[in-house]
PDB file of C-alpha atoms in Angstrom:
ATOM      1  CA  UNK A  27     119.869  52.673 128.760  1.00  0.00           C
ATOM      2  CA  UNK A  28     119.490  54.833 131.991  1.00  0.00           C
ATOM      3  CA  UNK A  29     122.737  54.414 134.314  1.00  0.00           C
ATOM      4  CA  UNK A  30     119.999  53.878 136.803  1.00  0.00           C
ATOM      5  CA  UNK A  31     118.525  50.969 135.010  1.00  0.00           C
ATOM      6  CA  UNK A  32     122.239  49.284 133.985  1.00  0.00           C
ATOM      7  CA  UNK A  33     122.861  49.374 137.407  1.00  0.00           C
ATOM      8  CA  UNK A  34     119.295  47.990 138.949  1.00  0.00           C
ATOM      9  CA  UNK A  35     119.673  45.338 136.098  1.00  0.00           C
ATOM     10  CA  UNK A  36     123.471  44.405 137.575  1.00  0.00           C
ATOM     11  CA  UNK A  37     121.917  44.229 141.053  1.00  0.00           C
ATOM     12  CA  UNK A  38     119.252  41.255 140.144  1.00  0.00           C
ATOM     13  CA  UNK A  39     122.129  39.504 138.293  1.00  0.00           C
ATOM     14  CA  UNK A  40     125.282  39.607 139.990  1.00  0.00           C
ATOM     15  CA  UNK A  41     126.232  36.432 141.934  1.00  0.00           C
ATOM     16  CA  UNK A  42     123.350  34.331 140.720  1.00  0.00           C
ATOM     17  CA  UNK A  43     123.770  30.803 141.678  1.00  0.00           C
ATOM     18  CA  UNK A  44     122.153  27.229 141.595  1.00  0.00           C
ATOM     19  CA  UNK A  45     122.438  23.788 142.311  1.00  0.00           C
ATOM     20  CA  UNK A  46     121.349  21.117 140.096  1.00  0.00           C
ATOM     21  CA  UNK A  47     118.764  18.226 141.560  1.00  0.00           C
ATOM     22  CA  UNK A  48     119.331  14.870 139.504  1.00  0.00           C
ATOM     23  CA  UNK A  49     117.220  11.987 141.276  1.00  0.00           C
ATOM     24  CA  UNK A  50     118.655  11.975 144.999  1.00  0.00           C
ATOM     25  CA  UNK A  51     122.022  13.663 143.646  1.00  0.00           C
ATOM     26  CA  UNK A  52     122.953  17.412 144.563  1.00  0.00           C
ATOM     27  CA  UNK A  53     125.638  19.540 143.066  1.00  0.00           C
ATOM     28  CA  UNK A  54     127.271  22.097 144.755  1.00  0.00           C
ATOM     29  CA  UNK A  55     126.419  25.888 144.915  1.00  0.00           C
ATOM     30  CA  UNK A  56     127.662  27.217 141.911  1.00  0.00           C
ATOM     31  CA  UNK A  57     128.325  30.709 140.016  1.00  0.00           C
ATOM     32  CA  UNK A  58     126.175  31.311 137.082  1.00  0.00           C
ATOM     33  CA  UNK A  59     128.397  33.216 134.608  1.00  0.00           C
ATOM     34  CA  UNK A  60     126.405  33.680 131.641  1.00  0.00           C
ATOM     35  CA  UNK A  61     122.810  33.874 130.539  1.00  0.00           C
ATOM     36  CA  UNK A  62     119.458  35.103 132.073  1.00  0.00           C
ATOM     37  CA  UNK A  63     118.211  32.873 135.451  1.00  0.00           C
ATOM     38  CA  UNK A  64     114.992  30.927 133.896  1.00  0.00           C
ATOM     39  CA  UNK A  65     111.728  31.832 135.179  1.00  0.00           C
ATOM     40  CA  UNK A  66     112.885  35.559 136.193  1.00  0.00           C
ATOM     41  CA  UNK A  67     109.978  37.992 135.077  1.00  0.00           C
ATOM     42  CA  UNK A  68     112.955  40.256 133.748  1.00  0.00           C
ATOM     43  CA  UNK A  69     114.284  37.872 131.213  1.00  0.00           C
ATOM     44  CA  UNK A  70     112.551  38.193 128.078  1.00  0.00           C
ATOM     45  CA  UNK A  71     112.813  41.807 128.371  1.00  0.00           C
ATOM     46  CA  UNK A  72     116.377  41.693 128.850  1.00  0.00           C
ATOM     47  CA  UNK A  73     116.218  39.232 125.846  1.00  0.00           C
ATOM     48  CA  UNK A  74     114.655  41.337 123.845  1.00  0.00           C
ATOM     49  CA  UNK A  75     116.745  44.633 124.608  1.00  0.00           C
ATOM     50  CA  UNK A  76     119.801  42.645 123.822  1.00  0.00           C
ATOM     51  CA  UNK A  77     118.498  40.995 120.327  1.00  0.00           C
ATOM     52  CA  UNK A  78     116.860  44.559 119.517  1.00  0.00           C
ATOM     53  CA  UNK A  79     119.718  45.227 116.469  1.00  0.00           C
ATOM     54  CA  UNK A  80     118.660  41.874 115.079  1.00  0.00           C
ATOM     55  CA  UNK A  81     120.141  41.502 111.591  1.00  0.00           C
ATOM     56  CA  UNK A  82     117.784  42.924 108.754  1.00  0.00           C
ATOM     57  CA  UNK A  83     116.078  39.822 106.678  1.00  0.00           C
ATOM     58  CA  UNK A  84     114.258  38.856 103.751  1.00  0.00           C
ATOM     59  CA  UNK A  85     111.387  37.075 105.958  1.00  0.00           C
ATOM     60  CA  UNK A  86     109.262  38.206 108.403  1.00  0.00           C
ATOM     61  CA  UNK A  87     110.869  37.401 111.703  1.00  0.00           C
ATOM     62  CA  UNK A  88     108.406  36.259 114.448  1.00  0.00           C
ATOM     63  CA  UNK A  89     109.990  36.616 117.796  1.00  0.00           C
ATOM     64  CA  UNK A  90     108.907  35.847 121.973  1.00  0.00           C
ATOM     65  CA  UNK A  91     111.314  35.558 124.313  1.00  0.00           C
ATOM     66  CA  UNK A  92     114.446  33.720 123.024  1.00  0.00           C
ATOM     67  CA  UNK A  93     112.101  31.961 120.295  1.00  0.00           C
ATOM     68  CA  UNK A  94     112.921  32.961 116.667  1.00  0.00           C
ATOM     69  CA  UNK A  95     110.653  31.971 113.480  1.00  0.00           C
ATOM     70  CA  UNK A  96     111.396  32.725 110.252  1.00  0.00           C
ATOM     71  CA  UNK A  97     108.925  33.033 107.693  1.00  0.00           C
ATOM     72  CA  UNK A  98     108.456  33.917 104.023  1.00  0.00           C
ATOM     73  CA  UNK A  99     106.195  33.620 100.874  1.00  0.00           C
ATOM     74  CA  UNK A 100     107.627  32.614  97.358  1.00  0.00           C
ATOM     75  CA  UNK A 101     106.347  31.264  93.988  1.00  0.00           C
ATOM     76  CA  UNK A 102     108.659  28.504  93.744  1.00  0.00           C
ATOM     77  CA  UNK A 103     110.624  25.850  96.477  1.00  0.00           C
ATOM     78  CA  UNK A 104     113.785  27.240  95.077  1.00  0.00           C
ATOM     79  CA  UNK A 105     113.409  31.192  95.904  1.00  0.00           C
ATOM     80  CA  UNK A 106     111.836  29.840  99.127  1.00  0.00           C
ATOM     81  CA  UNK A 107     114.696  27.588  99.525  1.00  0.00           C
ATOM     82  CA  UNK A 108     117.365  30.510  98.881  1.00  0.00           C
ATOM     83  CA  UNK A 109     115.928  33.077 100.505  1.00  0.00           C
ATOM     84  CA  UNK A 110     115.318  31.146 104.254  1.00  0.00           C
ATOM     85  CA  UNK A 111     118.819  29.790 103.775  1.00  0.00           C
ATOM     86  CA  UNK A 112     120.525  33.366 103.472  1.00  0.00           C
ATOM     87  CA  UNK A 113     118.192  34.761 106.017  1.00  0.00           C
ATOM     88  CA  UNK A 114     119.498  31.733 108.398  1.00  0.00           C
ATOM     89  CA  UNK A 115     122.956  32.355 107.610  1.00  0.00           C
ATOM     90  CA  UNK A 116     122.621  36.153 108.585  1.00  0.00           C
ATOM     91  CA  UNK A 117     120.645  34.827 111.758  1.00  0.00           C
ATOM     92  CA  UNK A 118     123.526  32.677 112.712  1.00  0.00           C
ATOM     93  CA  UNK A 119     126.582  35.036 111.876  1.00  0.00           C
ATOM     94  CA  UNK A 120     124.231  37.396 114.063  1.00  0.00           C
ATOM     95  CA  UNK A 121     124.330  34.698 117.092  1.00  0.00           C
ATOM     96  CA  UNK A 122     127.667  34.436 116.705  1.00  0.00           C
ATOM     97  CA  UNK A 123     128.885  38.328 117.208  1.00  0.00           C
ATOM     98  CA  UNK A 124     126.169  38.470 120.233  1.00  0.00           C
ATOM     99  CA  UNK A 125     127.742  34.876 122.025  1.00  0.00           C
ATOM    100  CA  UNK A 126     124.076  33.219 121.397  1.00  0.00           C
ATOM    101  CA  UNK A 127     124.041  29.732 120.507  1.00  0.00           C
ATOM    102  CA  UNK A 128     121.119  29.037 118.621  1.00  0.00           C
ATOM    103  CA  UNK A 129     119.758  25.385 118.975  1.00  0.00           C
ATOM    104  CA  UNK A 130     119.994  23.442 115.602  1.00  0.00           C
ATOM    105  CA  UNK A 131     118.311  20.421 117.111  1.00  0.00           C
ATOM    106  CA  UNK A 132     115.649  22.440 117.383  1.00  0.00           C
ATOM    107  CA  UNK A 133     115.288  24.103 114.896  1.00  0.00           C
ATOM    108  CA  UNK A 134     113.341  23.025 112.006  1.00  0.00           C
ATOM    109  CA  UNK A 135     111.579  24.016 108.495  1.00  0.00           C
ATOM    110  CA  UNK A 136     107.832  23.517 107.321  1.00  0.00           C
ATOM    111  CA  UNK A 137     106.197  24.407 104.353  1.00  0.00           C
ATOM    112  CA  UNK A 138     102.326  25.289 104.126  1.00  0.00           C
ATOM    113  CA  UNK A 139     101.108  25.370 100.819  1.00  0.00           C
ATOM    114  CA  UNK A 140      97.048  25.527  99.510  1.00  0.00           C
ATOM    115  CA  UNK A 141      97.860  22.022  97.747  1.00  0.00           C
ATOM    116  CA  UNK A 142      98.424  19.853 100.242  1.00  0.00           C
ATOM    117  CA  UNK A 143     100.681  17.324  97.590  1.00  0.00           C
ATOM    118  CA  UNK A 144     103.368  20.047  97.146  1.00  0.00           C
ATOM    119  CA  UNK A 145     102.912  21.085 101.030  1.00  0.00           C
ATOM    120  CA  UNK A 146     104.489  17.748 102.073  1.00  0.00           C
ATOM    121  CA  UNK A 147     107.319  18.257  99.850  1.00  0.00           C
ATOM    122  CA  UNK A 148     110.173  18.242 101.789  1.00  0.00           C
ATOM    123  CA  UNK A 149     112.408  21.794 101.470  1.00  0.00           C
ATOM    124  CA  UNK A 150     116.069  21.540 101.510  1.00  0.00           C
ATOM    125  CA  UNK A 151     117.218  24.681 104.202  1.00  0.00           C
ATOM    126  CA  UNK A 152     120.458  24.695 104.822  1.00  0.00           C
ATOM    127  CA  UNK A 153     122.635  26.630 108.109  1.00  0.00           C
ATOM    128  CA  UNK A 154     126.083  26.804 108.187  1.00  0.00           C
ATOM    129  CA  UNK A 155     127.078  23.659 109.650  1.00  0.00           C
ATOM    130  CA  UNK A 156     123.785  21.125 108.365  1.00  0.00           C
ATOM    131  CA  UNK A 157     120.648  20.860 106.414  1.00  0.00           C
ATOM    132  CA  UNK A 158     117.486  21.220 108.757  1.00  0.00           C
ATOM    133  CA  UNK A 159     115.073  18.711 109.166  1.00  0.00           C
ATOM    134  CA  UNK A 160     111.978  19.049 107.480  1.00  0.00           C
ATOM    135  CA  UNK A 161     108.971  18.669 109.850  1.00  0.00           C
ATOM    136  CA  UNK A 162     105.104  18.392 108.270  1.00  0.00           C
ATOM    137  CA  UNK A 163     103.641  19.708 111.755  1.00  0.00           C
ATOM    138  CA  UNK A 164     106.513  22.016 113.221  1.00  0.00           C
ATOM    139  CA  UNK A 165     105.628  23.765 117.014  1.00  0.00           C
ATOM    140  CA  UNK A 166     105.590  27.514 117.574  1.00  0.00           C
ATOM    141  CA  UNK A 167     104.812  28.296 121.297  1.00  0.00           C
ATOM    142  CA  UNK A 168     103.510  25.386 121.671  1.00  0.00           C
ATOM    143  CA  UNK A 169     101.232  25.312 119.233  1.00  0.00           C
ATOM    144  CA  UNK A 170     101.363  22.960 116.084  1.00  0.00           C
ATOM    145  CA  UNK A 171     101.091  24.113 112.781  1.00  0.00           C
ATOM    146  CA  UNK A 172      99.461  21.476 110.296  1.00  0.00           C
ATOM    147  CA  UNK A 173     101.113  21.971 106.515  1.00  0.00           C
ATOM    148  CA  UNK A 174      97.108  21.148 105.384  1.00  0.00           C
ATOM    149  CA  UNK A 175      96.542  24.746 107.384  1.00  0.00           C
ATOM    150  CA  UNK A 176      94.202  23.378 109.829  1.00  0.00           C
ATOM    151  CA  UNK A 177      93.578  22.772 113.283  1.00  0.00           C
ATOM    152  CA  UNK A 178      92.965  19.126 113.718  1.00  0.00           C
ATOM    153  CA  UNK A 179      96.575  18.056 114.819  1.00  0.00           C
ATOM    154  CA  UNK A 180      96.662  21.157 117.189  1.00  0.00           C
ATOM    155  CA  UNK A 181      93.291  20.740 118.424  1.00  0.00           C
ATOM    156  CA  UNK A 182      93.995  16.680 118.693  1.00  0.00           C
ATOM    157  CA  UNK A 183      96.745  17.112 121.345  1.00  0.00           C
ATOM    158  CA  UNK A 184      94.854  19.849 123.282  1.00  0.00           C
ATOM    159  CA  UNK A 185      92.213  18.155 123.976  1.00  0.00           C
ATOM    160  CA  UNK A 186      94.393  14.692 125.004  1.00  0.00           C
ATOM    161  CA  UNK A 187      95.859  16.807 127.309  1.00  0.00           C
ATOM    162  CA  UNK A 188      92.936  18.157 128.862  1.00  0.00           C
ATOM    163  CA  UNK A 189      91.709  14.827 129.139  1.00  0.00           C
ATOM    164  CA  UNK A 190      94.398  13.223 130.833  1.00  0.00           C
ATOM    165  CA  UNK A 191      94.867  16.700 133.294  1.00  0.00           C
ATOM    166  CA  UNK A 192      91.224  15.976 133.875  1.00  0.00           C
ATOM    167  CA  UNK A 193      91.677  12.323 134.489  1.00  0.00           C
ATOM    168  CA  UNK A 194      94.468  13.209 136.714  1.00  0.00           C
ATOM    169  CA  UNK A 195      92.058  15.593 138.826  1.00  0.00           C
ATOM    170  CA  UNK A 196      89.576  13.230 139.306  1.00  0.00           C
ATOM    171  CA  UNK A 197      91.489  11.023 140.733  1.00  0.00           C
ATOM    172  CA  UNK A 198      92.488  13.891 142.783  1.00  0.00           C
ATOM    173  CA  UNK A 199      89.484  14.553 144.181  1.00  0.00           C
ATOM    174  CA  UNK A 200      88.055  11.477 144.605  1.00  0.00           C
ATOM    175  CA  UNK A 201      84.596  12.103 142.733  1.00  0.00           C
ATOM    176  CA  UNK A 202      81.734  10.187 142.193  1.00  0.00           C
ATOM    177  CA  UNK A 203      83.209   8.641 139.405  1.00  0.00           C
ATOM    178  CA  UNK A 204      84.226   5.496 140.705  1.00  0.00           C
ATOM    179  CA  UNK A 205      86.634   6.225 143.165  1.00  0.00           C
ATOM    180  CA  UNK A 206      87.546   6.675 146.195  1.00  0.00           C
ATOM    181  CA  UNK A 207      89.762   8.217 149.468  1.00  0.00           C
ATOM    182  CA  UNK A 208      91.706   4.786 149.309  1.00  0.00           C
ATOM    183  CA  UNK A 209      92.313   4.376 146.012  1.00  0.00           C
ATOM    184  CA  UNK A 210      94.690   6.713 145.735  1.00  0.00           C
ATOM    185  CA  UNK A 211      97.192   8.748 147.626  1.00  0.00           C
ATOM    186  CA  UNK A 212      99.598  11.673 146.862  1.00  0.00           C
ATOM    187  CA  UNK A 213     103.304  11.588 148.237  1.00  0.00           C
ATOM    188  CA  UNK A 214     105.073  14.956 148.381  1.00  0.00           C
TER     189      UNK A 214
END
């Protein structure tokens, strides 16, 4: 990296700080000493420029922001099986030597497979520490991925939230559709 950069970079980030809101309770100014600040434009670059010697893998890694997917093609369950658990093991030995804590929780496998039978099969992945849980309609940026390979899941919550966002702004605006100024009110 440019000096000039390194040192622009150090600017933005030196002495961050934050309090934390719970209900009416306040914390007090604090130091952030580690990570990115959330919602900074510069973030996911800096993300990225950090992560860019990502261990090599066996799958095809599919990567935005601090988001990692793994993903792979096999004949059988048990060469997909190996091959995702060795490729998570690198991943995590990775996180380790870089002082990123990957989210186990949250993480999660899902097989798609043309016959839908052996699709719902459950695979047996395995990190370091635990086996994952399987999940038959796993979310990538928000959008879910249906082990039938369709849409209709995805499409299904998209549209119940456009419906309830749109329920919300009628109420909002107080249209013709059965409501009125008194009916509702916002409180800030």
């Amino acid at each position: 990296m440019p000096y000039w950069f390194v040192c622009l970079t150090e600017l933005l980030l030196r002495g961050s700080r934050f309090i934390v809101h719970l209900g009416e309770d306040v914390s007090s100014l604090r130091t952030q000493l580690s990570g990115l600040p959330q919602g900074l434009v510069l973030s996911p670059i800096l993300f990225n420029l950090y992560t860019n010697d990502l261990s090599v893998t066996g799958c095809m890694k599919f990567i935005y922001a601090d988001d990692f997917c793994l993903g792979t093609r096999a004949q059988t369950f048990t060469e997909l099986e190996c091959i995702l658990t060795s490729d998570m093991a690198r991943i995590e030995e990775y996180c380790g030597r870089c002082r990123l804590k990957p989210s186990i929780s949250n993480t999660v496998s899902g097989v798609f497979h043309l016959n839908n039978v052996s699709s719902a099969r459950e695979s047996k992945l395995m990190t370091i520490s635990q086996y994952l849980k399987h999940d038959l309609y796993p979310v990538y940026l928000c959008i879910t991925l249906d082990y039938t390979l369709n849409c209709k899941r995805h499409l299904s919550k998209a549209a119940n939230k456009v419906k309830s966002h749109d329920n919300l702004l009628t109420k909002l605006a107080c249209s013709s559709r059965g409501t009125n100024a008194n009916t509702y009110s916002l409180q800030c």
